Every structure is written in C-alpha cells, then in structure tokens.
Coordinates of C-alpha atoms and ligand atoms in Angstrom, one line a residue:
M1 CA -38.6 80.8 5.6
T2 CA -38.6 80.3 8.9
K3 CA -34.8 80.4 10.8
K4 CA -35.6 76.8 12.2
W5 CA -36.1 76.1 8.6
I6 CA -32.3 77.3 7.3
I7 CA -30.9 76.0 10.4
A8 CA -32.0 72.9 8.9
G9 CA -31.2 73.3 5.2
I10 CA -27.5 74.1 5.8
F11 CA -27.7 71.0 8.0
L12 CA -29.0 68.8 5.3
S13 CA -26.4 70.0 2.4
C14 CA -23.5 69.5 4.7
I15 CA -24.9 65.5 5.3
V16 CA -25.4 65.8 1.3
F17 CA -21.9 66.9 0.4
A18 CA -20.2 65.1 3.0
G19 CA -21.7 61.8 1.1
C20 CA -20.7 62.7 -2.2
G21 CA -17.3 63.0 -1.1
K22 CA -17.2 59.5 0.4
I23 CA -18.6 57.9 -2.6
F24 CA -16.4 60.0 -4.9
K25 CA -13.1 58.6 -2.6
E26 CA -14.4 54.8 -3.0
K27 CA -14.9 55.0 -6.3
N28 CA -11.4 56.0 -7.0
Q29 CA -10.3 53.9 -4.0
T30 CA -7.8 56.8 -2.9
N31 CA -6.1 56.9 0.4
S32 CA -5.0 60.3 0.7
E33 CA -6.2 61.8 3.0
E34 CA -7.2 64.6 0.7
I35 CA -10.2 63.9 -1.2
M36 CA -9.4 64.6 -4.9
P37 CA -12.1 66.7 -7.3
D38 CA -12.7 64.9 -10.7
K39 CA -8.7 64.1 -11.0
Y40 CA -7.5 61.3 -11.7
I41 CA -7.9 59.3 -15.4
V42 CA -9.0 55.7 -13.9
V43 CA -8.1 52.6 -15.5
G44 CA -8.8 49.6 -14.4
F45 CA -6.0 46.7 -14.9
S46 CA -6.8 42.9 -15.3
Q47 CA -3.6 41.2 -14.7
L48 CA -3.7 37.3 -16.4
G49 CA -1.0 36.3 -13.2
A50 CA 2.3 36.6 -12.1
E51 CA 3.7 33.1 -13.4
S52 CA 7.2 35.0 -14.4
D53 CA 9.8 37.3 -14.2
W54 CA 9.1 38.8 -17.2
R55 CA 4.8 39.1 -15.6
S56 CA 6.3 40.7 -12.9
A57 CA 8.4 43.3 -14.8
N58 CA 5.6 44.2 -16.8
T59 CA 2.9 44.2 -13.6
E60 CA 5.3 46.8 -12.7
S61 CA 5.8 48.3 -15.1
M62 CA 2.2 49.5 -15.2
K63 CA 1.8 50.3 -11.5
S64 CA 5.0 52.7 -11.8
T65 CA 3.2 54.1 -15.0
F66 CA -0.5 54.3 -13.8
T67 CA 0.4 56.8 -10.8
N68 CA -2.1 59.4 -8.8
E69 CA 1.3 61.6 -10.0
N70 CA 1.3 60.8 -13.4
G71 CA -3.0 61.5 -13.1
F72 CA -4.4 57.8 -12.7
E73 CA -5.9 55.9 -10.6
L74 CA -5.1 52.3 -10.8
I75 CA -7.6 49.3 -10.3
F76 CA -5.6 46.4 -10.5
E77 CA -6.8 42.4 -10.4
D78 CA -4.6 39.9 -10.9
G79 CA -6.3 37.3 -12.3
Q80 CA -4.9 34.2 -11.1
Q81 CA -4.2 32.4 -14.6
K82 CA -7.8 32.2 -14.9
Q83 CA -9.9 33.7 -17.7
S84 CA -13.1 33.3 -15.4
N85 CA -11.5 35.7 -12.8
Q86 CA -10.0 38.4 -15.8
I87 CA -13.9 37.9 -17.2
M88 CA -15.3 38.8 -13.3
A89 CA -12.7 42.0 -13.1
I90 CA -13.8 43.4 -16.4
R91 CA -17.8 43.3 -15.2
T92 CA -16.6 45.2 -11.9
F93 CA -14.4 47.9 -14.2
I94 CA -17.5 48.2 -15.6
Q95 CA -19.5 48.6 -12.7
Q96 CA -17.1 51.2 -11.1
E97 CA -17.3 53.4 -14.5
V98 CA -13.6 53.3 -14.6
D99 CA -12.3 55.3 -17.9
Y100 CA -10.1 52.8 -19.3
I101 CA -10.2 49.0 -19.1
V102 CA -6.2 47.3 -19.6
L103 CA -6.5 43.8 -20.3
A104 CA -3.5 41.1 -20.6
P105 CA -5.5 38.2 -21.7
V106 CA -4.4 35.0 -20.7
I107 CA -5.0 32.6 -23.7
E108 CA -6.6 34.7 -27.0
T109 CA -10.4 33.2 -27.2
G110 CA -13.2 33.6 -25.7
W111 CA -13.2 37.3 -25.2
D112 CA -16.1 38.1 -27.3
T113 CA -18.6 38.5 -24.7
V114 CA -17.4 40.2 -21.8
L115 CA -15.7 42.8 -24.8
Q116 CA -18.7 43.3 -26.0
E117 CA -19.8 44.2 -22.8
A118 CA -17.1 46.7 -21.8
K119 CA -17.9 48.5 -25.5
D120 CA -22.0 48.9 -24.7
A121 CA -20.4 50.7 -21.7
G122 CA -18.4 52.9 -23.6
I123 CA -15.3 52.1 -21.9
P124 CA -12.6 51.8 -23.9
V125 CA -10.4 48.9 -23.7
I126 CA -6.8 48.5 -24.3
I127 CA -5.2 44.9 -25.0
V128 CA -1.3 44.3 -23.9
D129 CA 1.0 41.3 -24.2
R130 CA -0.7 38.7 -25.6
M131 CA -3.3 39.2 -28.5
V132 CA -7.1 38.5 -27.9
D133 CA -9.0 36.7 -31.0
V134 CA -12.3 38.1 -31.4
E135 CA -14.7 38.3 -34.7
D136 CA -14.9 42.1 -33.9
E137 CA -12.0 44.1 -34.0
S138 CA -13.6 47.0 -32.7
L139 CA -14.1 44.8 -29.3
Y140 CA -10.8 46.9 -28.7
T141 CA -9.3 50.0 -29.5
A142 CA -6.0 49.4 -29.5
W143 CA -3.1 46.6 -28.7
V144 CA 0.4 47.2 -27.2
G145 CA 2.9 43.9 -27.2
S146 CA 5.8 41.8 -29.0
D147 CA 5.3 40.2 -32.4
F148 CA 5.5 36.2 -31.0
A149 CA 5.6 34.4 -34.5
L150 CA 9.1 36.9 -35.0
E151 CA 10.6 36.4 -31.2
G152 CA 10.0 32.0 -32.7
A153 CA 11.3 32.5 -36.0
R154 CA 14.0 34.4 -34.9
A155 CA 14.8 31.3 -32.9
G156 CA 14.6 28.8 -35.2
E157 CA 16.5 30.9 -37.6
W158 CA 18.8 30.6 -34.5
I159 CA 19.1 26.7 -33.8
N160 CA 19.4 26.2 -37.5
Q161 CA 22.4 28.4 -38.3
F162 CA 24.3 27.1 -35.0
L163 CA 23.8 23.7 -36.2
Q164 CA 25.1 24.4 -39.8
V165 CA 28.1 25.9 -38.4
K166 CA 28.8 23.9 -35.6
K167 CA 28.2 20.6 -38.6
I168 CA 25.5 19.2 -36.3
D169 CA 24.0 16.9 -39.1
N170 CA 21.2 15.5 -36.0
A171 CA 19.9 17.4 -33.5
N172 CA 17.2 16.3 -31.1
I173 CA 15.4 18.9 -30.3
V174 CA 12.4 18.8 -27.6
N175 CA 10.0 21.7 -26.7
I176 CA 8.7 22.9 -23.5
Q177 CA 5.7 25.0 -24.2
G178 CA 3.9 28.4 -22.5
T179 CA 0.6 28.0 -21.7
L180 CA -1.3 26.9 -24.3
G181 CA -3.3 28.5 -26.4
A182 CA -1.4 32.4 -25.0
S183 CA -0.1 34.4 -28.0
A184 CA 3.6 33.8 -26.9
Q185 CA 2.8 30.1 -26.8
I186 CA 1.3 30.1 -30.1
G187 CA 4.1 32.4 -31.5
R188 CA 6.8 30.6 -30.3
T189 CA 6.1 27.5 -30.9
K190 CA 5.4 27.8 -34.7
G191 CA 8.9 29.3 -34.9
L192 CA 10.6 26.2 -33.8
R193 CA 8.0 24.0 -36.0
E194 CA 8.9 25.7 -39.2
A195 CA 12.5 25.4 -38.4
C196 CA 12.5 22.3 -37.5
K197 CA 10.6 21.6 -40.6
A198 CA 12.9 23.3 -42.9
N199 CA 16.1 21.4 -41.7
A200 CA 16.0 17.9 -42.0
N201 CA 19.1 17.5 -39.4
T202 CA 16.6 17.9 -36.8
T203 CA 14.2 16.3 -35.0
L204 CA 11.3 17.6 -32.4
L205 CA 11.3 14.6 -30.5
T206 CA 7.8 16.0 -28.7
E207 CA 6.4 19.6 -27.2
V208 CA 5.0 19.9 -23.5
T209 CA 3.7 22.7 -21.7
G210 CA 5.4 24.4 -18.8
D211 CA 3.0 27.1 -18.0
F212 CA 5.6 29.8 -18.5
T213 CA 6.6 28.6 -15.0
Q214 CA 9.9 27.3 -13.2
T215 CA 8.4 24.6 -11.2
K216 CA 6.1 23.1 -14.0
G217 CA 9.5 23.9 -16.6
K218 CA 11.3 21.5 -14.0
E219 CA 8.6 18.8 -13.4
V220 CA 8.0 18.1 -17.6
M221 CA 12.1 18.2 -18.1
E222 CA 12.4 15.9 -15.0
S223 CA 9.6 12.8 -17.1
L224 CA 11.4 13.8 -20.7
L225 CA 14.6 13.0 -19.2
K226 CA 13.6 9.5 -18.5
K227 CA 11.7 9.1 -21.5
Y228 CA 14.3 10.4 -23.8
D229 CA 18.0 9.6 -23.5
D230 CA 19.3 11.3 -26.6
I231 CA 17.7 15.5 -26.1
N232 CA 20.6 17.6 -27.8
I233 CA 18.7 21.1 -27.5
V234 CA 15.8 22.5 -25.1
Y235 CA 13.6 25.3 -26.6
C236 CA 11.8 26.6 -23.6
E237 CA 9.0 29.5 -24.1
N238 CA 10.1 31.5 -21.4
D239 CA 13.5 31.8 -19.1
N240 CA 11.4 30.7 -15.7
E241 CA 11.1 27.4 -17.6
A242 CA 15.0 27.2 -18.8
F243 CA 15.7 27.7 -14.7
G244 CA 13.3 25.0 -14.0
V245 CA 15.3 22.6 -17.1
I246 CA 18.5 23.6 -16.2
E247 CA 18.0 22.3 -12.8
A248 CA 16.4 19.0 -13.6
I249 CA 19.2 18.2 -16.3
E250 CA 22.1 19.0 -13.8
A251 CA 20.1 16.7 -11.2
T252 CA 20.6 13.9 -13.6
G253 CA 24.7 14.8 -13.6
K254 CA 24.4 16.0 -17.6
K255 CA 26.2 18.9 -18.6
V256 CA 23.8 22.1 -19.7
G257 CA 25.6 24.1 -22.8
S258 CA 26.7 24.4 -26.1
D259 CA 29.1 21.9 -27.0
I260 CA 26.3 19.4 -28.3
A261 CA 28.9 17.5 -29.9
R262 CA 30.5 16.4 -26.5
G263 CA 26.9 15.6 -25.2
D264 CA 26.1 18.8 -23.4
I265 CA 22.4 20.0 -23.6
M266 CA 22.1 23.1 -24.9
V267 CA 19.2 25.3 -23.9
I268 CA 17.6 28.8 -25.5
S269 CA 14.9 30.7 -24.2
F270 CA 12.9 34.0 -24.3
D271 CA 12.8 37.3 -22.4
G272 CA 16.2 37.8 -21.3
V273 CA 14.1 40.2 -18.4
K274 CA 16.1 38.9 -15.2
K275 CA 19.6 39.2 -14.4
E276 CA 19.9 35.6 -13.6
A277 CA 19.1 34.6 -16.9
M278 CA 21.6 37.2 -18.4
D279 CA 24.5 35.4 -15.9
Y280 CA 23.3 32.1 -17.5
I281 CA 23.7 33.3 -20.8
L282 CA 27.4 34.4 -19.7
K283 CA 28.0 30.4 -18.2
D284 CA 26.7 29.3 -21.3
K285 CA 24.0 27.6 -19.2
I286 CA 21.3 29.7 -21.5
T287 CA 23.2 29.6 -24.5
C288 CA 20.6 31.8 -26.8
I289 CA 18.0 34.3 -25.7
V290 CA 15.0 35.5 -27.7
E291 CA 14.5 39.1 -25.4
C292 CA 10.8 39.9 -25.2
N293 CA 10.2 43.7 -23.3
P294 CA 7.7 43.6 -20.7
L295 CA 8.0 47.2 -20.1
Q296 CA 4.6 48.1 -21.4
G297 CA 3.0 50.7 -18.9
P298 CA 4.4 53.9 -21.0
L299 CA 2.9 52.6 -23.9
V300 CA -0.2 52.3 -22.7
Q301 CA -0.4 55.5 -21.4
D302 CA 0.5 57.3 -24.4
I303 CA -2.6 55.8 -25.8
I304 CA -4.4 56.5 -23.5
L305 CA -3.4 60.6 -23.9
Q306 CA -4.1 60.1 -26.9
L307 CA -7.6 59.0 -26.7
E308 CA -7.8 62.1 -24.0
A309 CA -7.0 64.0 -26.6
G310 CA -9.5 63.2 -29.0
E311 CA -7.4 61.4 -31.0
I312 CA -6.7 57.9 -32.9
P313 CA -3.7 55.9 -31.6
D314 CA -2.1 53.2 -33.6
K315 CA -4.4 50.0 -33.0
F316 CA -1.0 47.8 -32.8
S317 CA 1.7 48.8 -31.4
Y318 CA 5.1 46.6 -31.1
V319 CA 7.7 46.8 -28.5
D320 CA 11.7 46.5 -29.5
E321 CA 13.2 43.3 -28.7
G322 CA 16.7 42.0 -29.0
M323 CA 18.9 38.9 -29.3
Y324 CA 21.0 37.4 -27.3
A325 CA 23.9 34.8 -26.9
H326 CA 26.4 33.0 -25.3
D327 CA 28.9 33.4 -27.9
D328 CA 29.4 35.2 -31.9
T329 CA 29.1 31.2 -33.5
V330 CA 25.5 33.0 -35.0
S331 CA 26.2 36.6 -35.5
S332 CA 22.7 37.8 -37.0
V333 CA 19.3 36.1 -37.9
V334 CA 17.3 36.7 -41.1
I335 CA 13.7 36.9 -41.5
D336 CA 11.9 38.3 -44.2
G337 CA 14.8 40.1 -45.4
V338 CA 15.2 42.1 -42.1
D339 CA 18.7 41.1 -40.4
Y340 CA 18.5 41.3 -36.9
P341 CA 22.1 41.2 -34.9
I342 CA 22.9 39.2 -32.4
T343 CA 24.7 40.6 -29.2
V344 CA 27.5 38.4 -27.4
V345 CA 26.8 38.9 -23.6
T346 CA 29.8 39.8 -21.5
Q347 CA 30.3 40.8 -17.9
E348 CA 30.5 44.6 -18.7
L349 CA 27.6 44.4 -20.9
L350 CA 25.9 43.0 -17.8
D351 CA 27.5 45.5 -15.4
V352 CA 25.5 48.8 -17.2
R353 CA 22.7 46.6 -18.1
A354 CA 19.7 48.1 -16.9
Y355 CA 16.9 45.7 -14.7
Ligands
GYE1 O1 7.2 35.3 -22.0 C1 6.6 34.2 -20.3 C2 5.3 35.1 -19.6 O2 3.1 36.8 -22.8 C3 5.1 37.5 -23.4 O3 4.2 35.1 -20.4 C4 4.5 37.0 -22.1 C5 4.9 35.6 -22.0 C6 6.2 36.3 -21.1 O4 5.1 34.1 -18.3 O5 7.5 34.7 -19.5

C-alpha cells in the first residue's frame, strides 16, 4: 500500500469514528461535553400530563431518579392528557431503541396495539400510577401504583362512620370525579357508590367530572351550587378539584367545614401531596384526605435494576398510603378486616412533614 493510501485510510477512519460518536450522543440526548460510551440505561417515560400537584410530584420523582448520576438517560414526554400523544411517544421510544419504556396511562383502555409493538421490539414496559386494561397481561412487565379501589373504600367508610358518630341521618353528597376512565377515577367513584348504597342516610345527588383540575373543579361546583341548594358533602377525587370546589362554595357565601348540622358543606378528597392541602385540613376546609403517594421513581428503578440483573420483578407493586383528618371523630376505618388508622393533622405534624 502506498503512503498516499495509508494517509487516506487514517483520514477516513477519523470521519467514521467522529460520526459514530455523534449518533451515539444524539440517541442518548446528552448535553454533556463528554461522549459517554455505552453506559446509560435509556428510559423513555410517557407521562400523561401536568394536571395536578400529584402529577408534578410524580414527574419530579421520575426525573430525580432517572439521572445520569444514577446511570440512566431519561427521555421524558408529556402527553398533555391525550392518549394519542402517549401512543405517539411510545412509538418514538421504540424507534429510538430505548432500553425500557415507562408509561403513566391517562385512561385504562386502548393500549393493546402499541404495547404489542413494544413487546415485538423486545422493549420491556413498566406501567406506573394508573392501570392499563389489556387482553394480554404479558404486554407489560410490571406495574407500580396505588390501590384506587381501596382508597375509595376507605374514603366511603370514613364518611359513613363520620355521619354515624355525628348522628346525621340525611346527607346529600355530590361527587366531583376525576378524568373518566382513569383508574383513580374508577376506584374512587366505586368506593363512594358502594358506601352510599350501604348507608340509607346518604343520597348521592350526582356525579360529574372535574378532570382532576382546579379550574374544572371550580367550574362544575359553581353549576352544582346553582342546581342544588342542599349539598352537605362534596367528594372530590383529588385535592386540586377540592381547591376549586372550595373557591366556588366560598364565593356563594356558604361555609366550608365539617359542621354539617349547622349548614357547613364538608369537603373530602384524595392525594395530600401539597402543603396547601394539609393546611386546609388544619383549617377544616378539607375534613379528610386519603393519601395518594406519587413517589414512584425509586420503585421503578428497583424494577429496572432487577431486570438488568436477570431477575423477575413482582408484577404488581403497591405504594404505602395513609389517611388524614381534621379531628378524631373517626379514628380508623376497617376494610376487609384490615384496620387503617387516621392521622389527625396538627401544626406540629405539618412542621416536620417533608413535601
Ligand atoms: O390522584 C390526581 C392525578 O392517577 C393517582 O391523577 C393519579 C391521580 C391523582 O391527577 O391528582
């Protein structure tokens, strides 16, 4: 080989290597100056939106878990409450050949086709938060989230016990539901319906969706207050709806609180993520909150690390959740033989609670 060809060869190799580096960097979307060799576990996360404080905390938990320092490269996509956006995101993750797909699905149904595509591509899918309702459960590897039916049952039982202790024999309830078709809505709605069915002293006046947002919660409550002048309890399927509901009630000059016998409208809700919600319990603006734990990032990380080690993770993992109330009218609720204690919110508790 002549000297000319050797020089041309070296020159060509340089171009090829430089090109490879660029492709790798783009695939991993790293901004770091250094081009990392095949190091990170690439996770594509399709979050459903940013509708609530719970959601923000959930997103934050994922982002602070799947960091370069922890050995991950996270590709985050916000579905903006649209299933079609989430399906598009999953298809993009498949094209990008990510190592794992994490999906927080907006509703339960309609995932079979796209999850089959991920399975065919050999990419494990981990579902977080809400469930997917698919024909073939092997379409996802694992699920991490809350027992929404239990949350609803706990809230329903709390209401019934509260009414019994306070000797209230006629309570009118309205339900501000979450996003229709979402597991959190399905489980929480079921809990209330069953509790009302079991208690002849309650009337479920109506159910209407507030889409888990403060704005919609306020809007629907304004129209309910025009339609019904005898609402005693508002069951909000998350705290953000409760914030909107409280605004709407107070704007009419009515009082929010647990003294139903004196005309208060009692608000109860779910999540307990933000300090504002806990402050509202202290003031008896929200009388009871069934906690919903958004800190799922570390649990998903454990699942991925198990898979990396060739182990088989549990198919379903439930997060721990408590219950908070303004006072000790109800000290615990029993569901299926299990006793769930209720924590009375005090200023001291709020001072030490991490948010
Ligand atoms: O309770 C609500 C959010 O699916 C558990 O969705 C989640 C629910 C949560 O918007 O605030």
